[in-house]
Amino acid sequence: MRLDKFLKVSRLIKRRTVANEACDAGRVMVNGKAAKASVNVKAGDVIEIEFGTRTVKVEVLDVQETVKKDEAKELYRYL
């Protein structure tokens, strides 16, 4: 699954366009490397997102096309 779509489906970032812009600005890293929005994400990957002064680091546990709001938190784990 594409990185920008995963960020939206998992609700780490609310909108796909915002996720896309964050990737283009270099604020999203996958496994320690700056990632474009088109990077494929799989279970076991570590994603780091910079939100201003705060950095969020999560591990991908599962990849699904659609998820209910309550189940979105089960797609990743905070590190």
Short mmCIF file of C-alpha atoms in Angstrom, two decimals:
data_model
loop_
_atom_site.label_atom_id
_atom_site.label_comp_id
_atom_site.label_asym_id
_atom_site.label_seq_id
_atom_site.Cartn_x
_atom_site.Cartn_y
_atom_site.Cartn_z
CA MET A 1 0.00 0.00 0.00
CA ARG A 2 1.20 3.53 -0.73
CA LEU A 3 2.55 5.51 2.22
CA ASP A 4 0.13 8.42 1.84
CA LYS A 5 -2.85 6.07 1.70
CA PHE A 6 -1.65 4.14 4.78
CA LEU A 7 -1.28 7.38 6.76
CA LYS A 8 -4.87 8.29 5.87
CA VAL A 9 -6.38 4.82 6.48
CA SER A 10 -4.59 4.48 9.84
CA ARG A 11 -5.70 8.04 10.70
CA LEU A 12 -2.18 9.15 11.63
CA ILE A 13 -2.86 12.02 9.21
CA LYS A 14 -6.47 13.00 8.53
CA ARG A 15 -6.35 13.67 4.76
CA ARG A 16 -4.43 12.01 1.96
CA THR A 17 -3.47 15.35 0.40
CA VAL A 18 -1.97 16.48 3.72
CA ALA A 19 -0.08 13.17 3.94
CA ASN A 20 1.16 13.72 0.39
CA GLU A 21 2.39 17.24 1.24
CA ALA A 22 4.15 16.00 4.39
CA CYS A 23 5.99 13.38 2.32
CA ASP A 24 6.97 15.94 -0.33
CA ALA A 25 8.31 18.26 2.38
CA GLY A 26 10.53 15.45 3.73
CA ARG A 27 8.77 15.25 7.10
CA VAL A 28 8.00 11.51 6.79
CA MET A 29 10.67 8.81 7.06
CA VAL A 30 10.28 5.06 6.55
CA ASN A 31 12.95 2.84 8.13
CA GLY A 32 15.23 5.84 8.67
CA LYS A 33 15.09 7.19 5.09
CA ALA A 34 13.10 10.16 3.78
CA ALA A 35 10.16 8.71 1.89
CA LYS A 36 7.99 9.84 -1.00
CA ALA A 37 4.22 9.35 -0.91
CA SER A 38 4.48 6.47 -3.39
CA VAL A 39 6.70 4.25 -1.20
CA ASN A 40 5.19 0.83 -0.51
CA VAL A 41 4.49 0.20 3.19
CA LYS A 42 4.38 -3.32 4.64
CA ALA A 43 4.04 -4.83 8.11
CA GLY A 44 7.20 -4.33 10.16
CA ASP A 45 8.16 -0.95 8.67
CA VAL A 46 8.92 1.92 11.06
CA ILE A 47 7.42 5.31 10.12
CA GLU A 48 8.57 8.61 11.64
CA ILE A 49 6.44 11.73 11.14
CA GLU A 50 7.49 15.25 12.17
CA PHE A 51 4.59 17.39 13.40
CA GLY A 52 6.23 20.78 14.01
CA THR A 53 8.41 20.24 17.08
CA ARG A 54 6.97 16.79 17.89
CA THR A 55 8.02 13.53 16.23
CA VAL A 56 5.77 10.47 16.13
CA LYS A 57 7.39 7.07 15.60
CA VAL A 58 5.19 4.05 14.84
CA GLU A 59 5.65 0.47 13.67
CA VAL A 60 3.28 -0.85 11.02
CA LEU A 61 1.48 -3.96 12.32
CA ASP A 62 -1.03 -4.53 9.53
CA VAL A 63 -1.94 -3.08 6.14
CA GLN A 64 -5.61 -2.94 5.09
CA GLU A 65 -7.42 -1.01 2.35
CA THR A 66 -10.33 0.10 4.54
CA VAL A 67 -10.79 0.12 8.30
CA LYS A 68 -13.40 1.38 10.71
CA LYS A 69 -12.44 4.32 12.91
CA ASP A 70 -12.24 2.19 16.07
CA GLU A 71 -9.99 -0.41 14.43
CA ALA A 72 -7.56 2.08 12.86
CA LYS A 73 -5.36 2.06 15.98
CA GLU A 74 -4.71 -1.65 15.48
CA LEU A 75 -2.78 -0.99 12.25
CA TYR A 76 0.22 0.51 14.08
CA ARG A 77 2.03 0.62 17.42
CA TYR A 78 3.75 3.65 18.98
CA LEU A 79 7.48 3.28 19.64
#
